[in-house]
Amino acid sequence: KDKGYTRFFMENAKYPIPKGATFFSDHWCKVNMVDNDIVEAIKFADQLGYPIILKPNNKSQGEDVFKIYDATQLNRILSSLFERHNIVLIEEYIPGNDYRIVVLDDEVVMAYQRVPSSVIGTGKDTIVELFTSRSEELKKIGRPLSINIDDQRIQERLSCFYKVDANYIPEAGQEIVLLDNANLSTGGVAVDVTGTIHRNYIEMATKLTKTMGLRFAGVDLITADDITQPPISMKFIEINSSPGLSHFASLGQRFEKRVEQLYLKILIKLKNMV
């Protein structure tokens, strides 16, 4: 629930995580009598080097997570975030693929790559129209999105990365990635790697889950390495003590069955504890 505390314990236990730090709104700085405010946040980001990742300290499902490209954008987005959140986290940007490993005790019950939400151009439809069609398709299969085209994260990415707005008409076949985070709740796509992920990732994820005092967790990591080979360079991003799996289950009957089997395992373990 608290990304800053999570980072503290993972770092002290020597797990690889991105460089990062938490910063407070002016109100929270006064309450806690500290000075890690928006000015210090911008200084820290300058030291890290852009792009950086900016996110609230205690939200989930990718809410208010931004990839920031320069100090001007950071100042603007920070001012906006501090109207809604007292604590934010700035982390170095780690290029690579986003994976979630779901751990139950000593077992990895599922692992999948999370690909960010995107639309594919037709040569005649605007990004708004493509997004609307994609949203309707997902809703029909039980995946209503927690985001709309007016979301600030989408607008910022379109403006800063593609230099366009939502009325832009992509060329036929052109992929427009709408978000920098890959949460399934915002339209991301899951690619199952449970049967192919290298055992070293499994060992590290199960060990981290135990270190954090958990039996059931979703361990999120980013790596540019081949997930079927031993990791060379990877970073743990977060560990979630209550990973939502409804969107994973909605990817198809096979995925739904695996989620059902997982929860059955949990119920059996709880029963045996009584």
PDB file of C-alpha atoms in Angstrom:
ATOM      1  CA  LYS A   1       0.000   0.000   0.000  1.00  0.00           C
ATOM      2  CA  ASP A   2       2.968   2.330   0.562  1.00  0.00           C
ATOM      3  CA  LYS A   3       5.460   2.322  -2.299  1.00  0.00           C
ATOM      4  CA  GLY A   4       8.049   4.329  -0.365  1.00  0.00           C
ATOM      5  CA  TYR A   5       8.120   1.877   2.557  1.00  0.00           C
ATOM      6  CA  THR A   6       8.166  -1.030   0.124  1.00  0.00           C
ATOM      7  CA  ARG A   7      11.220   0.449  -1.574  1.00  0.00           C
ATOM      8  CA  PHE A   8      12.899   0.934   1.820  1.00  0.00           C
ATOM      9  CA  PHE A   9      12.573  -2.721   2.802  1.00  0.00           C
ATOM     10  CA  MET A  10      13.502  -4.083  -0.637  1.00  0.00           C
ATOM     11  CA  GLU A  11      16.557  -1.843  -0.849  1.00  0.00           C
ATOM     12  CA  ASN A  12      17.740  -2.780   2.632  1.00  0.00           C
ATOM     13  CA  ALA A  13      17.310  -6.459   1.766  1.00  0.00           C
ATOM     14  CA  LYS A  14      19.575  -5.859  -1.284  1.00  0.00           C
ATOM     15  CA  TYR A  15      16.980  -6.494  -3.988  1.00  0.00           C
ATOM     16  CA  PRO A  16      17.565  -4.611  -7.271  1.00  0.00           C
ATOM     17  CA  ILE A  17      15.180  -1.655  -7.548  1.00  0.00           C
ATOM     18  CA  PRO A  18      15.239   1.614  -9.523  1.00  0.00           C
ATOM     19  CA  LYS A  19      16.844   4.658  -7.925  1.00  0.00           C
ATOM     20  CA  GLY A  20      14.113   6.793  -6.428  1.00  0.00           C
ATOM     21  CA  ALA A  21      12.811   8.960  -3.591  1.00  0.00           C
ATOM     22  CA  THR A  22       9.546  10.288  -2.150  1.00  0.00           C
ATOM     23  CA  PHE A  23       8.505  13.941  -2.087  1.00  0.00           C
ATOM     24  CA  PHE A  24       5.767  15.790  -0.209  1.00  0.00           C
ATOM     25  CA  SER A  25       3.191  18.433  -0.977  1.00  0.00           C
ATOM     26  CA  ASP A  26       3.687  21.802   0.734  1.00  0.00           C
ATOM     27  CA  HIS A  27       1.008  20.860   3.274  1.00  0.00           C
ATOM     28  CA  TRP A  28       2.674  17.533   4.091  1.00  0.00           C
ATOM     29  CA  CYS A  29       6.089  19.204   4.355  1.00  0.00           C
ATOM     30  CA  LYS A  30       4.686  21.531   7.028  1.00  0.00           C
ATOM     31  CA  VAL A  31       2.994  18.662   8.883  1.00  0.00           C
ATOM     32  CA  ASN A  32       6.204  16.618   8.938  1.00  0.00           C
ATOM     33  CA  MET A  33       8.571  19.606   9.264  1.00  0.00           C
ATOM     34  CA  VAL A  34      10.663  18.556   6.258  1.00  0.00           C
ATOM     35  CA  ASP A  35      11.673  20.252   3.010  1.00  0.00           C
ATOM     36  CA  ASN A  36      11.481  17.493   0.374  1.00  0.00           C
ATOM     37  CA  ASP A  37       9.041  19.571  -1.657  1.00  0.00           C
ATOM     38  CA  ILE A  38       8.454  20.190  -5.364  1.00  0.00           C
ATOM     39  CA  VAL A  39      11.725  22.148  -5.675  1.00  0.00           C
ATOM     40  CA  GLU A  40      13.717  19.237  -4.250  1.00  0.00           C
ATOM     41  CA  ALA A  41      11.791  16.822  -6.468  1.00  0.00           C
ATOM     42  CA  ILE A  42      12.874  18.691  -9.596  1.00  0.00           C
ATOM     43  CA  LYS A  43      16.495  18.797  -8.367  1.00  0.00           C
ATOM     44  CA  PHE A  44      16.402  15.049  -7.760  1.00  0.00           C
ATOM     45  CA  ALA A  45      14.938  14.360 -11.213  1.00  0.00           C
ATOM     46  CA  ASP A  46      17.649  16.508 -12.814  1.00  0.00           C
ATOM     47  CA  GLN A  47      20.263  14.398 -11.039  1.00  0.00           C
ATOM     48  CA  LEU A  48      18.640  11.137 -12.183  1.00  0.00           C
ATOM     49  CA  GLY A  49      18.328  12.323 -15.768  1.00  0.00           C
ATOM     50  CA  TYR A  50      15.222  12.273 -17.902  1.00  0.00           C
ATOM     51  CA  PRO A  51      12.976  10.516 -18.638  1.00  0.00           C
ATOM     52  CA  ILE A  52      11.822   9.598 -15.135  1.00  0.00           C
ATOM     53  CA  ILE A  53       8.752   7.873 -13.717  1.00  0.00           C
ATOM     54  CA  LEU A  54       6.407   9.854 -11.468  1.00  0.00           C
ATOM     55  CA  LYS A  55       3.612   8.239  -9.452  1.00  0.00           C
ATOM     56  CA  PRO A  56       1.557   8.603  -6.269  1.00  0.00           C
ATOM     57  CA  ASN A  57       2.922   6.784  -3.259  1.00  0.00           C
ATOM     58  CA  ASN A  58      -0.191   4.774  -2.421  1.00  0.00           C
ATOM     59  CA  LYS A  59      -2.292   4.183  -5.544  1.00  0.00           C
ATOM     60  CA  SER A  60      -2.761   1.061  -7.678  1.00  0.00           C
ATOM     61  CA  GLN A  61      -3.751   0.040 -11.223  1.00  0.00           C
ATOM     62  CA  GLY A  62      -1.389   2.618 -12.704  1.00  0.00           C
ATOM     63  CA  GLU A  63      -3.446   5.564 -11.457  1.00  0.00           C
ATOM     64  CA  ASP A  64      -1.627   8.886 -12.051  1.00  0.00           C
ATOM     65  CA  VAL A  65       1.587   7.195 -13.240  1.00  0.00           C
ATOM     66  CA  PHE A  66       3.491   9.387 -15.706  1.00  0.00           C
ATOM     67  CA  LYS A  67       6.653   9.124 -17.759  1.00  0.00           C
ATOM     68  CA  ILE A  68       8.201  12.597 -17.555  1.00  0.00           C
ATOM     69  CA  TYR A  69      10.495  13.915 -20.286  1.00  0.00           C
ATOM     70  CA  ASP A  70      11.804  17.230 -18.890  1.00  0.00           C
ATOM     71  CA  ALA A  71      11.745  19.608 -15.905  1.00  0.00           C
ATOM     72  CA  THR A  72       8.997  21.795 -17.389  1.00  0.00           C
ATOM     73  CA  GLN A  73       6.635  18.863 -17.719  1.00  0.00           C
ATOM     74  CA  LEU A  74       7.613  17.587 -14.260  1.00  0.00           C
ATOM     75  CA  ASN A  75       6.817  20.926 -12.628  1.00  0.00           C
ATOM     76  CA  ARG A  76       3.418  21.018 -14.343  1.00  0.00           C
ATOM     77  CA  ILE A  77       2.438  17.428 -13.496  1.00  0.00           C
ATOM     78  CA  LEU A  78       3.774  17.613  -9.936  1.00  0.00           C
ATOM     79  CA  SER A  79       1.649  20.699  -9.265  1.00  0.00           C
ATOM     80  CA  SER A  80      -1.363  18.767 -10.499  1.00  0.00           C
ATOM     81  CA  LEU A  81      -0.579  15.592  -8.526  1.00  0.00           C
ATOM     82  CA  PHE A  82      -0.016  17.478  -5.279  1.00  0.00           C
ATOM     83  CA  GLU A  83      -3.613  18.700  -5.525  1.00  0.00           C
ATOM     84  CA  ARG A  84      -4.717  15.052  -5.164  1.00  0.00           C
ATOM     85  CA  HIS A  85      -1.858  13.320  -3.322  1.00  0.00           C
ATOM     86  CA  ASN A  86       0.351  14.335  -0.401  1.00  0.00           C
ATOM     87  CA  ILE A  87       3.217  11.986  -1.286  1.00  0.00           C
ATOM     88  CA  VAL A  88       4.653  11.157  -4.707  1.00  0.00           C
ATOM     89  CA  LEU A  89       7.488   8.933  -5.820  1.00  0.00           C
ATOM     90  CA  ILE A  90      10.101   9.738  -8.451  1.00  0.00           C
ATOM     91  CA  GLU A  91      12.057   6.826  -9.929  1.00  0.00           C
ATOM     92  CA  GLU A  92      14.579   6.403 -12.698  1.00  0.00           C
ATOM     93  CA  TYR A  93      13.115   5.136 -15.952  1.00  0.00           C
ATOM     94  CA  ILE A  94      14.047   1.507 -16.652  1.00  0.00           C
ATOM     95  CA  PRO A  95      13.658   0.492 -20.320  1.00  0.00           C
ATOM     96  CA  GLY A  96      12.434  -3.030 -20.972  1.00  0.00           C
ATOM     97  CA  ASN A  97       9.413  -5.275 -20.726  1.00  0.00           C
ATOM     98  CA  ASP A  98       7.009  -5.272 -17.773  1.00  0.00           C
ATOM     99  CA  TYR A  99       6.243  -8.613 -16.092  1.00  0.00           C
ATOM    100  CA  ARG A 100       4.033  -9.696 -13.208  1.00  0.00           C
ATOM    101  CA  ILE A 101       4.875 -12.880 -11.314  1.00  0.00           C
ATOM    102  CA  VAL A 102       2.096 -14.157  -9.042  1.00  0.00           C
ATOM    103  CA  VAL A 103       3.459 -16.072  -6.061  1.00  0.00           C
ATOM    104  CA  LEU A 104       1.651 -18.328  -3.605  1.00  0.00           C
ATOM    105  CA  ASP A 105       4.031 -19.576  -0.908  1.00  0.00           C
ATOM    106  CA  ASP A 106       6.900 -21.356  -2.720  1.00  0.00           C
ATOM    107  CA  GLU A 107       5.093 -21.582  -6.051  1.00  0.00           C
ATOM    108  CA  VAL A 108       4.759 -19.227  -9.005  1.00  0.00           C
ATOM    109  CA  VAL A 109       1.163 -19.832 -10.042  1.00  0.00           C
ATOM    110  CA  MET A 110       1.256 -17.529 -13.060  1.00  0.00           C
ATOM    111  CA  ALA A 111       3.591 -15.126 -14.800  1.00  0.00           C
ATOM    112  CA  TYR A 112       2.810 -12.806 -17.667  1.00  0.00           C
ATOM    113  CA  GLN A 113       4.200  -9.881 -19.602  1.00  0.00           C
ATOM    114  CA  ARG A 114       2.047  -6.751 -19.495  1.00  0.00           C
ATOM    115  CA  VAL A 115       2.026  -4.820 -22.769  1.00  0.00           C
ATOM    116  CA  PRO A 116       0.806  -1.179 -22.574  1.00  0.00           C
ATOM    117  CA  SER A 117      -2.519  -0.120 -24.044  1.00  0.00           C
ATOM    118  CA  SER A 118      -2.329   0.898 -27.700  1.00  0.00           C
ATOM    119  CA  VAL A 119      -4.390   1.415 -30.844  1.00  0.00           C
ATOM    120  CA  ILE A 120      -3.580   0.522 -34.444  1.00  0.00           C
ATOM    121  CA  GLY A 121      -4.206   3.113 -37.143  1.00  0.00           C
ATOM    122  CA  THR A 122      -6.624   2.519 -39.999  1.00  0.00           C
ATOM    123  CA  GLY A 123      -5.615   5.559 -41.995  1.00  0.00           C
ATOM    124  CA  LYS A 124      -9.044   7.148 -41.572  1.00  0.00           C
ATOM    125  CA  ASP A 125      -9.967   7.032 -37.858  1.00  0.00           C
ATOM    126  CA  THR A 126      -8.758   9.454 -35.186  1.00  0.00           C
ATOM    127  CA  ILE A 127      -7.110   8.248 -31.991  1.00  0.00           C
ATOM    128  CA  VAL A 128     -10.366   9.104 -30.184  1.00  0.00           C
ATOM    129  CA  GLU A 129     -12.341   6.866 -32.537  1.00  0.00           C
ATOM    130  CA  LEU A 130      -9.803   4.050 -32.347  1.00  0.00           C
ATOM    131  CA  PHE A 131      -9.777   4.227 -28.552  1.00  0.00           C
ATOM    132  CA  THR A 132     -13.587   4.174 -28.403  1.00  0.00           C
ATOM    133  CA  SER A 133     -13.733   1.070 -30.618  1.00  0.00           C
ATOM    134  CA  ARG A 134     -11.053  -0.646 -28.532  1.00  0.00           C
ATOM    135  CA  SER A 135     -12.887   0.199 -25.289  1.00  0.00           C
ATOM    136  CA  GLU A 136     -16.143  -1.241 -26.622  1.00  0.00           C
ATOM    137  CA  GLU A 137     -14.391  -4.449 -27.690  1.00  0.00           C
ATOM    138  CA  LEU A 138     -12.866  -4.890 -24.235  1.00  0.00           C
ATOM    139  CA  LYS A 139     -16.159  -4.147 -22.487  1.00  0.00           C
ATOM    140  CA  LYS A 140     -17.867  -6.919 -24.464  1.00  0.00           C
ATOM    141  CA  ILE A 141     -15.419  -9.486 -23.091  1.00  0.00           C
ATOM    142  CA  GLY A 142     -15.765  -8.272 -19.494  1.00  0.00           C
ATOM    143  CA  ARG A 143     -12.821  -5.862 -19.377  1.00  0.00           C
ATOM    144  CA  PRO A 144     -14.272  -2.398 -18.729  1.00  0.00           C
ATOM    145  CA  LEU A 145     -11.447   0.137 -18.640  1.00  0.00           C
ATOM    146  CA  SER A 146     -10.604   2.351 -15.684  1.00  0.00           C
ATOM    147  CA  ILE A 147      -9.542   5.119 -18.069  1.00  0.00           C
ATOM    148  CA  ASN A 148     -10.903   7.314 -20.859  1.00  0.00           C
ATOM    149  CA  ILE A 149      -9.304   9.192 -23.746  1.00  0.00           C
ATOM    150  CA  ASP A 150      -9.341  12.469 -21.791  1.00  0.00           C
ATOM    151  CA  ASP A 151      -7.100  11.000 -19.098  1.00  0.00           C
ATOM    152  CA  GLN A 152      -4.146  13.287 -18.419  1.00  0.00           C
ATOM    153  CA  ARG A 153      -1.692  10.408 -18.794  1.00  0.00           C
ATOM    154  CA  ILE A 154      -2.838   9.733 -22.354  1.00  0.00           C
ATOM    155  CA  GLN A 155      -2.881  13.404 -23.258  1.00  0.00           C
ATOM    156  CA  GLU A 156       0.650  13.889 -21.911  1.00  0.00           C
ATOM    157  CA  ARG A 157       2.031  10.896 -23.797  1.00  0.00           C
ATOM    158  CA  LEU A 158       0.416  11.921 -27.077  1.00  0.00           C
ATOM    159  CA  SER A 159       1.730  15.464 -26.688  1.00  0.00           C
ATOM    160  CA  CYS A 160       5.238  14.757 -25.370  1.00  0.00           C
ATOM    161  CA  PHE A 161       6.114  11.559 -27.234  1.00  0.00           C
ATOM    162  CA  TYR A 162       4.155  11.692 -30.490  1.00  0.00           C
ATOM    163  CA  LYS A 163       3.700  15.495 -30.686  1.00  0.00           C
ATOM    164  CA  VAL A 164       0.013  15.023 -31.602  1.00  0.00           C
ATOM    165  CA  ASP A 165      -3.391  15.219 -29.909  1.00  0.00           C
ATOM    166  CA  ALA A 166      -6.269  12.740 -29.720  1.00  0.00           C
ATOM    167  CA  ASN A 167      -7.732  14.019 -33.001  1.00  0.00           C
ATOM    168  CA  TYR A 168      -4.686  12.839 -34.942  1.00  0.00           C
ATOM    169  CA  ILE A 169      -5.353  10.195 -37.631  1.00  0.00           C
ATOM    170  CA  PRO A 170      -2.617   7.523 -37.501  1.00  0.00           C
ATOM    171  CA  GLU A 171      -1.506   5.889 -40.730  1.00  0.00           C
ATOM    172  CA  ALA A 172      -2.839   2.420 -41.511  1.00  0.00           C
ATOM    173  CA  GLY A 173      -0.919  -0.079 -39.402  1.00  0.00           C
ATOM    174  CA  GLN A 174       0.723   2.592 -37.221  1.00  0.00           C
ATOM    175  CA  GLU A 175       0.703   1.643 -33.543  1.00  0.00           C
ATOM    176  CA  ILE A 176       0.073   4.429 -31.054  1.00  0.00           C
ATOM    177  CA  VAL A 177       0.996   3.409 -27.500  1.00  0.00           C
ATOM    178  CA  LEU A 178      -1.350   5.336 -25.225  1.00  0.00           C
ATOM    179  CA  LEU A 179       0.257   4.795 -21.833  1.00  0.00           C
ATOM    180  CA  ASP A 180       3.705   4.244 -20.385  1.00  0.00           C
ATOM    181  CA  ASN A 181       2.461   1.816 -17.725  1.00  0.00           C
ATOM    182  CA  ALA A 182       1.087  -1.575 -18.721  1.00  0.00           C
ATOM    183  CA  ASN A 183      -1.714  -2.240 -16.231  1.00  0.00           C
ATOM    184  CA  LEU A 184      -4.432  -4.534 -17.576  1.00  0.00           C
ATOM    185  CA  SER A 185      -7.117  -2.323 -16.013  1.00  0.00           C
ATOM    186  CA  THR A 186      -6.138   0.464 -18.427  1.00  0.00           C
ATOM    187  CA  GLY A 187      -6.280  -1.733 -21.515  1.00  0.00           C
ATOM    188  CA  GLY A 188      -2.916  -3.459 -21.373  1.00  0.00           C
ATOM    189  CA  VAL A 189      -2.478  -6.902 -22.913  1.00  0.00           C
ATOM    190  CA  ALA A 190      -1.188  -9.956 -21.050  1.00  0.00           C
ATOM    191  CA  VAL A 191       1.233 -12.430 -22.644  1.00  0.00           C
ATOM    192  CA  ASP A 192       1.442 -15.651 -20.644  1.00  0.00           C
ATOM    193  CA  VAL A 193       5.032 -16.707 -19.812  1.00  0.00           C
ATOM    194  CA  THR A 194       4.291 -19.061 -16.910  1.00  0.00           C
ATOM    195  CA  GLY A 195       5.708 -22.082 -18.692  1.00  0.00           C
ATOM    196  CA  THR A 196       8.757 -20.355 -20.153  1.00  0.00           C
ATOM    197  CA  ILE A 197      10.040 -17.886 -17.530  1.00  0.00           C
ATOM    198  CA  HIS A 198      13.533 -18.808 -16.320  1.00  0.00           C
ATOM    199  CA  ARG A 199      13.740 -20.425 -12.886  1.00  0.00           C
ATOM    200  CA  ASN A 200      16.043 -17.646 -11.594  1.00  0.00           C
ATOM    201  CA  TYR A 201      13.174 -15.136 -11.861  1.00  0.00           C
ATOM    202  CA  ILE A 202      10.927 -17.611 -10.036  1.00  0.00           C
ATOM    203  CA  GLU A 203      13.465 -18.072  -7.242  1.00  0.00           C
ATOM    204  CA  MET A 204      13.950 -14.314  -6.829  1.00  0.00           C
ATOM    205  CA  ALA A 205      10.206 -13.594  -6.818  1.00  0.00           C
ATOM    206  CA  THR A 206       9.398 -16.276  -4.235  1.00  0.00           C
ATOM    207  CA  LYS A 207      12.311 -15.135  -2.066  1.00  0.00           C
ATOM    208  CA  LEU A 208      11.189 -11.499  -2.239  1.00  0.00           C
ATOM    209  CA  THR A 209       7.632 -12.481  -1.295  1.00  0.00           C
ATOM    210  CA  LYS A 210       8.924 -14.235   1.827  1.00  0.00           C
ATOM    211  CA  THR A 211      11.255 -11.345   2.662  1.00  0.00           C
ATOM    212  CA  MET A 212       8.276  -8.975   2.631  1.00  0.00           C
ATOM    213  CA  GLY A 213       6.351 -11.238   5.008  1.00  0.00           C
ATOM    214  CA  LEU A 214       3.791 -12.338   2.427  1.00  0.00           C
ATOM    215  CA  ARG A 215       2.422 -15.677   1.259  1.00  0.00           C
ATOM    216  CA  PHE A 216       0.488 -14.366  -1.739  1.00  0.00           C
ATOM    217  CA  ALA A 217       1.732 -11.508  -3.906  1.00  0.00           C
ATOM    218  CA  GLY A 218       2.059 -10.043  -7.362  1.00  0.00           C
ATOM    219  CA  VAL A 219       5.717  -9.229  -7.986  1.00  0.00           C
ATOM    220  CA  ASP A 220       6.283  -6.638 -10.723  1.00  0.00           C
ATOM    221  CA  LEU A 221       9.612  -6.314 -12.515  1.00  0.00           C
ATOM    222  CA  ILE A 222      11.114  -4.791 -15.639  1.00  0.00           C
ATOM    223  CA  THR A 223      13.870  -6.300 -17.739  1.00  0.00           C
ATOM    224  CA  ALA A 224      15.158  -5.943 -21.278  1.00  0.00           C
ATOM    225  CA  ASP A 225      16.543  -9.486 -21.083  1.00  0.00           C
ATOM    226  CA  ASP A 226      15.045 -12.603 -22.632  1.00  0.00           C
ATOM    227  CA  ILE A 227      12.685 -13.856 -19.898  1.00  0.00           C
ATOM    228  CA  THR A 228      13.511 -17.479 -20.821  1.00  0.00           C
ATOM    229  CA  GLN A 229      17.187 -16.930 -19.970  1.00  0.00           C
ATOM    230  CA  PRO A 230      18.954 -16.102 -16.678  1.00  0.00           C
ATOM    231  CA  PRO A 231      18.536 -12.409 -15.791  1.00  0.00           C
ATOM    232  CA  ILE A 232      21.466 -10.121 -16.513  1.00  0.00           C
ATOM    233  CA  SER A 233      19.880  -6.790 -15.667  1.00  0.00           C
ATOM    234  CA  MET A 234      16.457  -6.434 -14.078  1.00  0.00           C
ATOM    235  CA  LYS A 235      14.697  -4.299 -11.458  1.00  0.00           C
ATOM    236  CA  PHE A 236      11.819  -5.058  -9.135  1.00  0.00           C
ATOM    237  CA  ILE A 237       9.280  -2.255  -9.462  1.00  0.00           C
ATOM    238  CA  GLU A 238       6.615  -3.141  -6.902  1.00  0.00           C
ATOM    239  CA  ILE A 239       5.159  -5.987  -4.881  1.00  0.00           C
ATOM    240  CA  ASN A 240       1.393  -6.113  -4.464  1.00  0.00           C
ATOM    241  CA  SER A 241      -0.123  -7.966  -1.510  1.00  0.00           C
ATOM    242  CA  SER A 242      -3.559  -8.168  -3.178  1.00  0.00           C
ATOM    243  CA  PRO A 243      -2.967  -8.499  -6.930  1.00  0.00           C
ATOM    244  CA  GLY A 244      -6.140  -8.057  -8.953  1.00  0.00           C
ATOM    245  CA  LEU A 245      -6.579 -10.881 -11.451  1.00  0.00           C
ATOM    246  CA  SER A 246     -10.047 -10.169 -12.885  1.00  0.00           C
ATOM    247  CA  HIS A 247      -8.640  -8.626 -16.070  1.00  0.00           C
ATOM    248  CA  PHE A 248      -6.233 -11.539 -16.496  1.00  0.00           C
ATOM    249  CA  ALA A 249      -9.146 -13.951 -16.101  1.00  0.00           C
ATOM    250  CA  SER A 250     -11.152 -12.115 -18.763  1.00  0.00           C
ATOM    251  CA  LEU A 251      -8.503 -12.831 -21.425  1.00  0.00           C
ATOM    252  CA  GLY A 252     -10.149 -16.170 -22.172  1.00  0.00           C
ATOM    253  CA  GLN A 253     -11.511 -19.394 -20.755  1.00  0.00           C
ATOM    254  CA  ARG A 254      -8.037 -20.846 -20.196  1.00  0.00           C
ATOM    255  CA  PHE A 255      -6.986 -17.816 -18.149  1.00  0.00           C
ATOM    256  CA  GLU A 256     -10.250 -17.762 -16.206  1.00  0.00           C
ATOM    257  CA  LYS A 257      -9.761 -21.409 -15.263  1.00  0.00           C
ATOM    258  CA  ARG A 258      -6.256 -20.724 -13.979  1.00  0.00           C
ATOM    259  CA  VAL A 259      -7.474 -17.873 -11.774  1.00  0.00           C
ATOM    260  CA  GLU A 260     -10.236 -20.112 -10.403  1.00  0.00           C
ATOM    261  CA  GLN A 261      -7.670 -22.817  -9.622  1.00  0.00           C
ATOM    262  CA  LEU A 262      -5.464 -20.249  -7.871  1.00  0.00           C
ATOM    263  CA  TYR A 263      -8.247 -19.051  -5.584  1.00  0.00           C
ATOM    264  CA  LEU A 264      -9.202 -22.660  -4.858  1.00  0.00           C
ATOM    265  CA  LYS A 265      -5.620 -23.264  -3.720  1.00  0.00           C
ATOM    266  CA  ILE A 266      -5.805 -20.222  -1.457  1.00  0.00           C
ATOM    267  CA  LEU A 267      -9.089 -21.355   0.088  1.00  0.00           C
ATOM    268  CA  ILE A 268      -7.680 -24.831   0.732  1.00  0.00           C
ATOM    269  CA  LYS A 269      -4.595 -23.358   2.410  1.00  0.00           C
ATOM    270  CA  LEU A 270      -6.811 -21.129   4.587  1.00  0.00           C
ATOM    271  CA  LYS A 271      -8.954 -24.112   5.537  1.00  0.00           C
ATOM    272  CA  ASN A 272      -5.888 -26.103   6.551  1.00  0.00           C
ATOM    273  CA  MET A 273      -4.763 -23.252   8.808  1.00  0.00           C
ATOM    274  CA  VAL A 274      -7.959 -23.448  10.904  1.00  0.00           C
TER     275      VAL A 274
END
